[in-house]
Short mmCIF file of C-alpha atoms and ligand atoms in Angstrom, two decimals:
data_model
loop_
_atom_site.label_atom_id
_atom_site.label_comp_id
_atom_site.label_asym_id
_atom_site.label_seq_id
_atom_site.Cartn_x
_atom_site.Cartn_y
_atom_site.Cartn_z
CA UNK A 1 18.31 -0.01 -14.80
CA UNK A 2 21.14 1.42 -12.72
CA UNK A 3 22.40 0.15 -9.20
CA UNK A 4 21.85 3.77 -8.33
CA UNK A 5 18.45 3.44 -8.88
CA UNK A 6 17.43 4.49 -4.87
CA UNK A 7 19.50 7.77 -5.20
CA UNK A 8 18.18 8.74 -8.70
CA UNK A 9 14.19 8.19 -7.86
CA UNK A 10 12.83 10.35 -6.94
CA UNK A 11 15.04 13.05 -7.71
CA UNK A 12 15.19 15.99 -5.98
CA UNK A 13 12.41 17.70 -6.32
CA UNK A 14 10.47 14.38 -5.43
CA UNK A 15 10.07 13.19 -9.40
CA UNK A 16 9.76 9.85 -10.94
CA UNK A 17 10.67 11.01 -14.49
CA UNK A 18 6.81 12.93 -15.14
CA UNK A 19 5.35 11.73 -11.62
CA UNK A 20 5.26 12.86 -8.66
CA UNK A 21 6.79 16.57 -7.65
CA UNK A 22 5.23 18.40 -5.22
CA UNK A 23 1.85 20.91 -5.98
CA UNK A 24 0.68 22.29 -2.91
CA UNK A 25 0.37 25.94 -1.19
CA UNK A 26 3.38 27.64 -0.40
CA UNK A 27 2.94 27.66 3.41
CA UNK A 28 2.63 23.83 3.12
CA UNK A 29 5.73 23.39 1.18
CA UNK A 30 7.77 25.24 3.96
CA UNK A 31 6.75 22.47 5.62
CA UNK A 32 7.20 19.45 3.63
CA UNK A 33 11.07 20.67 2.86
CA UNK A 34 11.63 20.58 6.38
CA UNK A 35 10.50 17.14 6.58
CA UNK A 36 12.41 16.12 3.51
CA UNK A 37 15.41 17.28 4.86
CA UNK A 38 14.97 16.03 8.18
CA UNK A 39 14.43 12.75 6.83
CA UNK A 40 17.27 12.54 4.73
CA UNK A 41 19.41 13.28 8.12
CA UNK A 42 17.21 11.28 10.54
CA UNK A 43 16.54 8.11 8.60
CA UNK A 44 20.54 7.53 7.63
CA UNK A 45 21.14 8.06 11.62
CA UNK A 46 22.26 5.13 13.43
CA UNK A 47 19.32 5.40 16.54
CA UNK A 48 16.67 5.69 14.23
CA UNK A 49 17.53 2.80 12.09
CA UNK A 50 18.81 0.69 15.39
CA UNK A 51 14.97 1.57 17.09
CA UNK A 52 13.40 0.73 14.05
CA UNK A 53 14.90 -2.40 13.53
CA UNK A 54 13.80 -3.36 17.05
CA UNK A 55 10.13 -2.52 16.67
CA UNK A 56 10.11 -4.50 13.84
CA UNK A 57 11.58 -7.87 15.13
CA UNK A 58 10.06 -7.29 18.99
CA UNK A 59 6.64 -5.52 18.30
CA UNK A 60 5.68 -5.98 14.72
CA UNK A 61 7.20 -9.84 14.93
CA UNK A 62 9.17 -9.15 11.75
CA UNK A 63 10.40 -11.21 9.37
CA UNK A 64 7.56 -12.27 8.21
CA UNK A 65 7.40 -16.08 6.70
CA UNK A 66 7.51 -16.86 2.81
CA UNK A 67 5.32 -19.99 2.63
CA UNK A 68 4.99 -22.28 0.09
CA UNK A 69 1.74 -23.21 -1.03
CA UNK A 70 1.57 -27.04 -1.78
CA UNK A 71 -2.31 -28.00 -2.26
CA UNK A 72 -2.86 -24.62 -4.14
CA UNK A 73 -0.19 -25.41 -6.83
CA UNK A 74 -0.99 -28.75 -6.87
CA UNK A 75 -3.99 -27.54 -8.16
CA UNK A 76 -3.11 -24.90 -10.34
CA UNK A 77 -0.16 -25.73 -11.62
CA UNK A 78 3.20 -23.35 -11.14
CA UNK A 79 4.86 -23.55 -7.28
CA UNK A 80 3.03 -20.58 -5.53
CA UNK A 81 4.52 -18.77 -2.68
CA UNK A 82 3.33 -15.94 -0.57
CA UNK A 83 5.20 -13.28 1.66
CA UNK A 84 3.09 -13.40 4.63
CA UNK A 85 1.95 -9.60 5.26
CA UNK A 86 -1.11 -10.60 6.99
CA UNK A 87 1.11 -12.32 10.09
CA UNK A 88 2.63 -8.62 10.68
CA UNK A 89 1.08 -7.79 13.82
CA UNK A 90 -2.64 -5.23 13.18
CA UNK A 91 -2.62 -7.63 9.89
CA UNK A 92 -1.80 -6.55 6.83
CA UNK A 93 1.39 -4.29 5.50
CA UNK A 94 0.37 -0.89 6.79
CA UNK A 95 1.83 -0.52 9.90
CA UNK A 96 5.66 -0.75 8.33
CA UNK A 97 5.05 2.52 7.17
CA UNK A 98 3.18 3.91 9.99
CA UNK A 99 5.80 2.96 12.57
CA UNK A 100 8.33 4.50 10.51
CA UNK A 101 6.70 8.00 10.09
CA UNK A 102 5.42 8.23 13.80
CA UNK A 103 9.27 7.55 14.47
CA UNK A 104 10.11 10.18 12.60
CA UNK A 105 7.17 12.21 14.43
CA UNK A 106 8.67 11.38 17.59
CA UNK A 107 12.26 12.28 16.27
CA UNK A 108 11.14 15.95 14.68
CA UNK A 109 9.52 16.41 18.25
CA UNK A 110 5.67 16.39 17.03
CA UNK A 111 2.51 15.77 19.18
CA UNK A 112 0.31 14.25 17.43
CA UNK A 113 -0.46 12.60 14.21
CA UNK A 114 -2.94 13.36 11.37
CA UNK A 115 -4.49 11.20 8.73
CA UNK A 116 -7.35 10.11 6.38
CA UNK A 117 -8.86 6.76 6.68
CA UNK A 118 -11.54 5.09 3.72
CA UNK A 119 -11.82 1.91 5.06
CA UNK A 120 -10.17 2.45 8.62
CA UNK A 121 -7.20 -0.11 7.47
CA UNK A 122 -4.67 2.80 7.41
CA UNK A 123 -6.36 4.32 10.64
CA UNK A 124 -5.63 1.31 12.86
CA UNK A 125 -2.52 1.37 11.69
CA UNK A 126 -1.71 4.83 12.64
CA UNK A 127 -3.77 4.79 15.61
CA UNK A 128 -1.43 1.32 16.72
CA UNK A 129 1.21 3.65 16.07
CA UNK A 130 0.62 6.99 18.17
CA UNK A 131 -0.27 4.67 21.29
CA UNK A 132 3.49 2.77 20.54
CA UNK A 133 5.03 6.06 20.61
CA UNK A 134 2.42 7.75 23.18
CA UNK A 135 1.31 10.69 20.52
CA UNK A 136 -2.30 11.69 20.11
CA UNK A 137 -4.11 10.59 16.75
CA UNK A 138 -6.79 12.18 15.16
CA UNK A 139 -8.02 10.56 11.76
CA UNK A 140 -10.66 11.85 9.32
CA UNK A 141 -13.38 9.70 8.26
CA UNK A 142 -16.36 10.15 5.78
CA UNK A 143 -19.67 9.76 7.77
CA UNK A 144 -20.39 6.77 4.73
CA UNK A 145 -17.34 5.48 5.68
CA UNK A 146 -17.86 5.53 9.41
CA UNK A 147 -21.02 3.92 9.03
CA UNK A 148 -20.10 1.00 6.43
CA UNK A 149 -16.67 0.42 8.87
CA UNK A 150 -17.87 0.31 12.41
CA UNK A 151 -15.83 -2.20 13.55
CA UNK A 152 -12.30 -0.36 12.51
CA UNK A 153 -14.05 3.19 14.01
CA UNK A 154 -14.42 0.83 17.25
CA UNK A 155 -10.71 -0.19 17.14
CA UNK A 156 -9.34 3.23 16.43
CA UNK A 157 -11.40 4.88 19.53
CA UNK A 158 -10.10 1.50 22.01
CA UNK A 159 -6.69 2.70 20.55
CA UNK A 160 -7.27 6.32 21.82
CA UNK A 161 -7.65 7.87 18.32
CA UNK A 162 -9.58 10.78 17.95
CA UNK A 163 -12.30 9.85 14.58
CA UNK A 164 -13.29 12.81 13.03
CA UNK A 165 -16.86 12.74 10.91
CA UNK A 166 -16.87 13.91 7.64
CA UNK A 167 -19.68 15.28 6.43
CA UNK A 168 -19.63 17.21 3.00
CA UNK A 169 -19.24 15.43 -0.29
CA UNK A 170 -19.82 12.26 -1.01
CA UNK A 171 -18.35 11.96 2.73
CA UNK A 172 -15.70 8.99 1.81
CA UNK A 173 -12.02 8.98 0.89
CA UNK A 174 -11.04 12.25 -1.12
CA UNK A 175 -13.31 14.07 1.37
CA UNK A 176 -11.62 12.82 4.11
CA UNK A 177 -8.29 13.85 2.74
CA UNK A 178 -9.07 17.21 1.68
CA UNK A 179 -10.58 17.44 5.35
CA UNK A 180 -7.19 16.15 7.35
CA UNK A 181 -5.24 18.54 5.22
CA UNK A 182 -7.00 21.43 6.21
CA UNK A 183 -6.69 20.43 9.98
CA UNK A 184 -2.65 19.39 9.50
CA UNK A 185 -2.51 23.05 7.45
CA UNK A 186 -4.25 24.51 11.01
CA UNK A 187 -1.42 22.93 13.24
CA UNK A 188 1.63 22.01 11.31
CA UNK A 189 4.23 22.92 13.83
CA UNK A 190 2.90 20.67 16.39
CA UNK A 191 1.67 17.89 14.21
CA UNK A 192 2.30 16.07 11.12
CA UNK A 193 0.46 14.04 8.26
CA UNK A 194 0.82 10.58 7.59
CA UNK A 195 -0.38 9.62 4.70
CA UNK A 196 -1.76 6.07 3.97
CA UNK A 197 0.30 4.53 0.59
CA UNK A 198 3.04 6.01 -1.65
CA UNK A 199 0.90 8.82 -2.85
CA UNK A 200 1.04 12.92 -1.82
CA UNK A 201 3.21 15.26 -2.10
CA UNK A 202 7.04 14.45 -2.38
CA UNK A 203 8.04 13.55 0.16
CA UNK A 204 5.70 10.76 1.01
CA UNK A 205 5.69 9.03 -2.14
CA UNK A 206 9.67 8.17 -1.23
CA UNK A 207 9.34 7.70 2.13
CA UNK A 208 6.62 5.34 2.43
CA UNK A 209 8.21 3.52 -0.09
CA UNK A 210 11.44 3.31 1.93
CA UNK A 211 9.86 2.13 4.79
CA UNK A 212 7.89 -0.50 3.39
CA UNK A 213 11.33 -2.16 1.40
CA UNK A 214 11.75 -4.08 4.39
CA UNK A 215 9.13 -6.62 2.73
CA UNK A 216 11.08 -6.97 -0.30
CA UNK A 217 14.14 -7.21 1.61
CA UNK A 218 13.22 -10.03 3.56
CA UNK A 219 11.18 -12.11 1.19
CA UNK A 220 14.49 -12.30 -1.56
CA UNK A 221 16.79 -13.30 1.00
CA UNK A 222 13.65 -15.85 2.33
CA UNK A 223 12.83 -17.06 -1.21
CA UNK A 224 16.74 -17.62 -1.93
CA UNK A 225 17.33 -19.34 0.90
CA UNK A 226 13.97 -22.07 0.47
CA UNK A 227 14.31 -22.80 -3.22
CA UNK A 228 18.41 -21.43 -4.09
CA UNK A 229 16.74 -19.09 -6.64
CA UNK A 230 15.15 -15.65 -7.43
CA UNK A 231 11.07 -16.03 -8.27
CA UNK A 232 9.88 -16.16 -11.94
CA UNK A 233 7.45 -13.64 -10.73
CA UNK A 234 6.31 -11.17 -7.89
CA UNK A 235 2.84 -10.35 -7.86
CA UNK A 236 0.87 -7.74 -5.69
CA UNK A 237 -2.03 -5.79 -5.75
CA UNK A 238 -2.24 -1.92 -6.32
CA UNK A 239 -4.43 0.56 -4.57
CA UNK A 240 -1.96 3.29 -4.33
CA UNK A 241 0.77 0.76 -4.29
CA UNK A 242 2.41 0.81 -1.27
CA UNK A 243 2.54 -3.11 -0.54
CA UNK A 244 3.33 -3.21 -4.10
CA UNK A 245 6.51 -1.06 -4.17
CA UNK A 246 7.66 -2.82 -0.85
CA UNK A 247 8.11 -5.77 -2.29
CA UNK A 248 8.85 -4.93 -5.77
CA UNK A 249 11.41 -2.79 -5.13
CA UNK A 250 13.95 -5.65 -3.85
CA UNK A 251 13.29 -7.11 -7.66
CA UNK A 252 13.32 -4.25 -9.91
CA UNK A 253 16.87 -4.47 -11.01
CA UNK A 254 16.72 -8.63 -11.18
CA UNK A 255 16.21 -8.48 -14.86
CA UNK A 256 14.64 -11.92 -15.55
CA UNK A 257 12.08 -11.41 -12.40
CA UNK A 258 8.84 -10.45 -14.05
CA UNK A 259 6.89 -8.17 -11.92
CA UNK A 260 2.65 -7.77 -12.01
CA UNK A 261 0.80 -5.01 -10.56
CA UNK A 262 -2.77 -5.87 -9.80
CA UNK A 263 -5.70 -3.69 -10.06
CA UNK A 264 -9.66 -3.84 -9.47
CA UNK A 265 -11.76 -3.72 -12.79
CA UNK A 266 -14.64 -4.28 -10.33
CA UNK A 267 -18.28 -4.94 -11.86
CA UNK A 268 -16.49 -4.09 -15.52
CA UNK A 269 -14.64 -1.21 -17.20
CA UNK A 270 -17.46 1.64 -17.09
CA UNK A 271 -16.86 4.67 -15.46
CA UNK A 272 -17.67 3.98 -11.74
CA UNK A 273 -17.49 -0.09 -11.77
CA UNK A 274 -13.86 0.05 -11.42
CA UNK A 275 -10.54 1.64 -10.41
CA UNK A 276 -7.78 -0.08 -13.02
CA UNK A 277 -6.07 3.21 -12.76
CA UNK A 278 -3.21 1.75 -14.73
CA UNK A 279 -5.32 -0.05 -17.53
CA UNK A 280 -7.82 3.45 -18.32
CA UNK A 281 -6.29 6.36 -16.75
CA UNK A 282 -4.18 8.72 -18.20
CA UNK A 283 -1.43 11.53 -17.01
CA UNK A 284 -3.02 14.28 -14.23
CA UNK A 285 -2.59 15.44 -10.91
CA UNK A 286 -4.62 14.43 -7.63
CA UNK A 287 -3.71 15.20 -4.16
CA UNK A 288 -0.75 17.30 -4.79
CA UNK A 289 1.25 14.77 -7.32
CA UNK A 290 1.37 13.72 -10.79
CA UNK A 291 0.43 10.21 -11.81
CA UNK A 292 -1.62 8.08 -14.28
CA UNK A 293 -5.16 9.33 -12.88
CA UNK A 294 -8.91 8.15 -13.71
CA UNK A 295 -10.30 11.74 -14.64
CA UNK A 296 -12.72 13.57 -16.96
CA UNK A 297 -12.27 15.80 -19.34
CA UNK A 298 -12.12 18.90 -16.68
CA UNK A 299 -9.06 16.45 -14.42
CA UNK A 300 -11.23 15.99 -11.99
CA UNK A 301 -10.57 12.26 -10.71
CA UNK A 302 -13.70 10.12 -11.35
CA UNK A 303 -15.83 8.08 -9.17
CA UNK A 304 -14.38 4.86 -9.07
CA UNK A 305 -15.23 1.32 -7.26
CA UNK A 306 -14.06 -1.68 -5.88
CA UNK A 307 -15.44 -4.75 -3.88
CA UNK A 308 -12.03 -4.02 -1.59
CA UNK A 309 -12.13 -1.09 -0.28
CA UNK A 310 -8.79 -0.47 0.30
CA UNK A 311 -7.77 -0.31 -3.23
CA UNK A 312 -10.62 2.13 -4.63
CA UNK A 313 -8.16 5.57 -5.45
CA UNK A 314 -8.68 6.73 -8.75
CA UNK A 315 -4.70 7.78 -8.67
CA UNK A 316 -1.43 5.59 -7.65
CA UNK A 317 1.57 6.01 -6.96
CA UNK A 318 3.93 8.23 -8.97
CA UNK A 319 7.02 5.53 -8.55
CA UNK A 320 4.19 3.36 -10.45
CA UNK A 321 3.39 5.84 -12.87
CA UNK A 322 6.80 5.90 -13.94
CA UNK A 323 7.59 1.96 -14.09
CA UNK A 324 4.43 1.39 -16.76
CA UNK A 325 5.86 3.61 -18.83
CA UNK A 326 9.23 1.75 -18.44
CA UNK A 327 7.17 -1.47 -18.89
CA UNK A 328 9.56 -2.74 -15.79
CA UNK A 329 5.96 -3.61 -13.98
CA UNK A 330 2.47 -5.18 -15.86
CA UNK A 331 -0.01 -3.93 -14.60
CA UNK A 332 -2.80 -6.20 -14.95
CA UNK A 333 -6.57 -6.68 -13.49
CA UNK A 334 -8.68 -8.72 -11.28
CA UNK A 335 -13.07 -8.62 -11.15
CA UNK A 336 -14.76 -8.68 -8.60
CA UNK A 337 -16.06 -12.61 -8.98
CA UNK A 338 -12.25 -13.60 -10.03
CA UNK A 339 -11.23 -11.62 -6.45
CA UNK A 340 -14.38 -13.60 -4.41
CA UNK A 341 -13.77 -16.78 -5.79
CA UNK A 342 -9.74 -16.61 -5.08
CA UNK A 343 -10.79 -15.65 -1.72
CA UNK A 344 -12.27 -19.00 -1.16
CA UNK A 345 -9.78 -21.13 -2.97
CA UNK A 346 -6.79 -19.33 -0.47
CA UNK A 347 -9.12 -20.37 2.48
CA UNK A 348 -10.02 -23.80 1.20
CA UNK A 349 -6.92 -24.49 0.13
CA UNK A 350 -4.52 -23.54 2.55
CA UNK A 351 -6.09 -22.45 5.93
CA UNK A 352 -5.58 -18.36 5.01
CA UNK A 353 -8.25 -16.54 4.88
CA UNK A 354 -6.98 -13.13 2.68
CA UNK A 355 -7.70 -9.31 2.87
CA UNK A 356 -10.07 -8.87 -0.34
CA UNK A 357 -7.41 -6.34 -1.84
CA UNK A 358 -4.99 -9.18 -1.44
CA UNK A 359 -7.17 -11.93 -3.19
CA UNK A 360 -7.21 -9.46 -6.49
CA UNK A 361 -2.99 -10.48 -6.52
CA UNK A 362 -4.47 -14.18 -5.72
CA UNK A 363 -6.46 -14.27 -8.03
CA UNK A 364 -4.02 -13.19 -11.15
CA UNK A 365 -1.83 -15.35 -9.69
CA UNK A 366 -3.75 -18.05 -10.29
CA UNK A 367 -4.20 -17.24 -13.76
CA UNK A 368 -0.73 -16.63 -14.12
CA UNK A 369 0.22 -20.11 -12.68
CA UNK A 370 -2.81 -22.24 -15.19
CA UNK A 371 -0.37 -21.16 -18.28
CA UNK A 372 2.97 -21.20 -16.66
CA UNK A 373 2.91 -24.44 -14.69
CA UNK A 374 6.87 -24.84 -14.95
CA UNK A 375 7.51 -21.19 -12.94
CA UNK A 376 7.64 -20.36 -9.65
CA UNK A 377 5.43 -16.93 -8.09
CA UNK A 378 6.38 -14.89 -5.03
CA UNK A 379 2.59 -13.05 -4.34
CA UNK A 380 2.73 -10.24 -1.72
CA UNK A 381 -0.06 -11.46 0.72
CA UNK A 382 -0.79 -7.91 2.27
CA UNK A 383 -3.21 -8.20 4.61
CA UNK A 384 -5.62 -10.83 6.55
CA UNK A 385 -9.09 -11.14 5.52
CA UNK A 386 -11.22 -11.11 9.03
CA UNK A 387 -12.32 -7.62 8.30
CA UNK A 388 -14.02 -9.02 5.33
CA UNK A 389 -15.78 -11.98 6.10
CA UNK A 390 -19.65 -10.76 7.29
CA UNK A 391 -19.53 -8.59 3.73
CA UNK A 392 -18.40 -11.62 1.65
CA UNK A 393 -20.56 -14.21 3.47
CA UNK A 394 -23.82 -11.60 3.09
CA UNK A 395 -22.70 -10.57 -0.30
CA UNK A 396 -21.71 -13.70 -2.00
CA UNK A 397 -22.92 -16.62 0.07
CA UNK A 398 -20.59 -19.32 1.03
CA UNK A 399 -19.97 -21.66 -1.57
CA UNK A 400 -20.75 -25.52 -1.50
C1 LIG B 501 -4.70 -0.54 2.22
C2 LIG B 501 -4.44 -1.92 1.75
C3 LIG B 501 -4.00 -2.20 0.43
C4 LIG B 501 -3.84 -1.13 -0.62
O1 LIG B 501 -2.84 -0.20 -0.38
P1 LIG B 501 -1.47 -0.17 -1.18
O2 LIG B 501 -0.87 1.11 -0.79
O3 LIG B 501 -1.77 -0.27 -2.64
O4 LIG B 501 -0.66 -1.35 -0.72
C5 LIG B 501 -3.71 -3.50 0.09
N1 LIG B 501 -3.88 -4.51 0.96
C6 LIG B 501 -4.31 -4.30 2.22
C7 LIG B 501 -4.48 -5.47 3.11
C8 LIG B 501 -4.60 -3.00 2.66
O5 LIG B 501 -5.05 -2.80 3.91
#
């Protein structure tokens, strides 16, 4: 792996080796070269990265801590740390990306800003984002969704977001997308789409990437600075993979740092009880990229499941796709009663309650630290878990 690894992926055309490119209508692609370019321009200006910088330290209340973990590897063995993602202000990772492209909204001159939501995570963090910058919102929601998420609906419509039902389908996630695109495809000159993880069409999968580095960034320099050495391993959980490329991507060309990807297997490894993307799927195309994809015969992505709803995408990210094949990341899995009971131990153990997408990294963690008791482990703690706690508590009881 090359120092020039930032300039040579993705490549031009928005490719990680086989992943990624760009497959959508032509009138759409107009579109997305114009952001490309403008980003390439905008982002390397010095007012854009100045303002960002600001946000982050004055409004997001960036860096975030590393924190060592002392009761939880006395137990377990290994010296556990985590990069504390849930402490960035809406709670979890999202909003470094979402502040980044309604920046670049603001700097292209756009109105108003379009997205999907599945479990509302990535619509409060949008929503946070157009009233920063004073742009309208308007976010697409299955009607399931709506239902199952009230509480993050609430937030978004406090925040002056505009929720919009969706109602064909199975009315959840790839409904919702397909229905935002057709709205952003209505009004692309006054609006544009921000999408919710490194996924999409180049050239989202880069971008979002780019913006959520800063993670990485901060929690070598934090890491080096506590314990005068790099981690023995990073560990982060995988929906798409955005929180996962954040902080990987400070580590990929630290040869001796060993990097896990984490993924639901759910209920088990039948179609529908999981989405371990990287573990079963193979090479197709979803949502206007190439990746490894959960699909049938016909490459239509299959139903998939997890108990955290934020990593339930039968794709991932193309940058992903491309580093399994390199065998630079392991991607590994976490169940659903490994993810509940690490949820707990994080809790009981150290006073943080985590996000149930961030317990599946937890949880392998753990595992990870029971047979390597001698090694230190950097886990990307993504998100907070208060918007869990009535499901867990009705779901799986509390336990003695
Ligand atoms: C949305 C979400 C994820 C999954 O998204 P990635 O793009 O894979 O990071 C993980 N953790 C939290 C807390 C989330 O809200």
């Amino acid at each position: 792996m090359t120092t020039n690894y930032f300039k040579n992926y993705p490549n031009h055309e928005g490719f990680f080796e086989d992943y990624g490119g760009s497959f959508i209508p032509p009138q759409l692609q107009t579109e997305m070269e114009k952001i490309t370019d403008a980003y390439y321009s905008i982002s390397k200006s010095h007012n854009f990265i100045s303002e960002l910088r600001s946000i982050r330290k004055h409004y997001q209340g960036r860096p975030t801590p590393v924190y060592f973990c002392n009761r939880l590897s006395t137990k377990y063995g290994g010296r556990i740390y985590l990069k504390r993602e849930d402490l960035n202000h809406t709670g979890a990772h999202k909003l470094n990306h979402c502040m980044g492209e309604a920046l670049l909204a603001k700097y292209l001159g756009k109105k108003k800003l379009i997205a999907e939501t599945g479990a509302g995570q990535h619509g409060v963090a949008l929503a946070t984002a157009a009233a920063y910058f004073g742009l309208e919102c308007e976010i697409h929601m299955g009607e399931v969704d709506i239902i199952k998420e009230h509480p993050n609906v609430v937030r978004m419509k406090i925040l002056g977001a505009k929720v919009v039902p969706v109602s064909f389908g199975l009315k959840t996630l790839k409904e919702a997308v397909d229905s935002a695109f057709g709205a952003y495809m209505q009004d692309f000159e006054n609006s544009i789409y921000c999408i919710g993880s490194v996924v999409g069409p180049h050239p989202f999968p880069m971008m979002v990437r780019d913006f959520q580095r800063v993670v990485g960034i901060e929690a070598k320099e934090q890491f080096l600075d506590m314990t005068g050495e790099l981690p023995d391993s990073v560990v982060a959980c995988v929906g798409g993979g955005s929180n996962a490329m954040g902080i990987f991507s400070a580590f990929l060309e630290e040869k001796d740092v060993k990097l896990y990807g984490v993924e639901p297997s759910g209920r088990s490894l039948n179609l529908g009880d999981h989405a371990a993307t990287m573990t079963l799927g193979t090479p197709g195309m979803i949502h206007g990229f190439k990746c490894y994809l959960l699909q049938d015969e016909k490459g239509e992505p299959s139903p998939v499941y997890s108990v955290a709803s934020g990593l339930d995408y039968p794709g991932v990210g193309p940058e992903h796709s491309m580093l399994k094949d390199w065998k630079r990341v392991s991607y590994e899995t976490a169940t659903d009663d490994e993810t509940i009971d690490a949820f707990y131990e994080l809790s009981r153990q150290e006073g943080i309650i985590p996000a149930l997408e961030s317990a599946h990294a937890v949880a392998y963690a753990l595992k990870l630290a029971k047979q390597n008791p001698r090694e230190s482990i950097l886990i990307n703690l993504s998100g907070r878990g208060d918007k869990d706690i009535d499901f867990v508590v009705d779901t799986f009881g509390l336990p003695e």
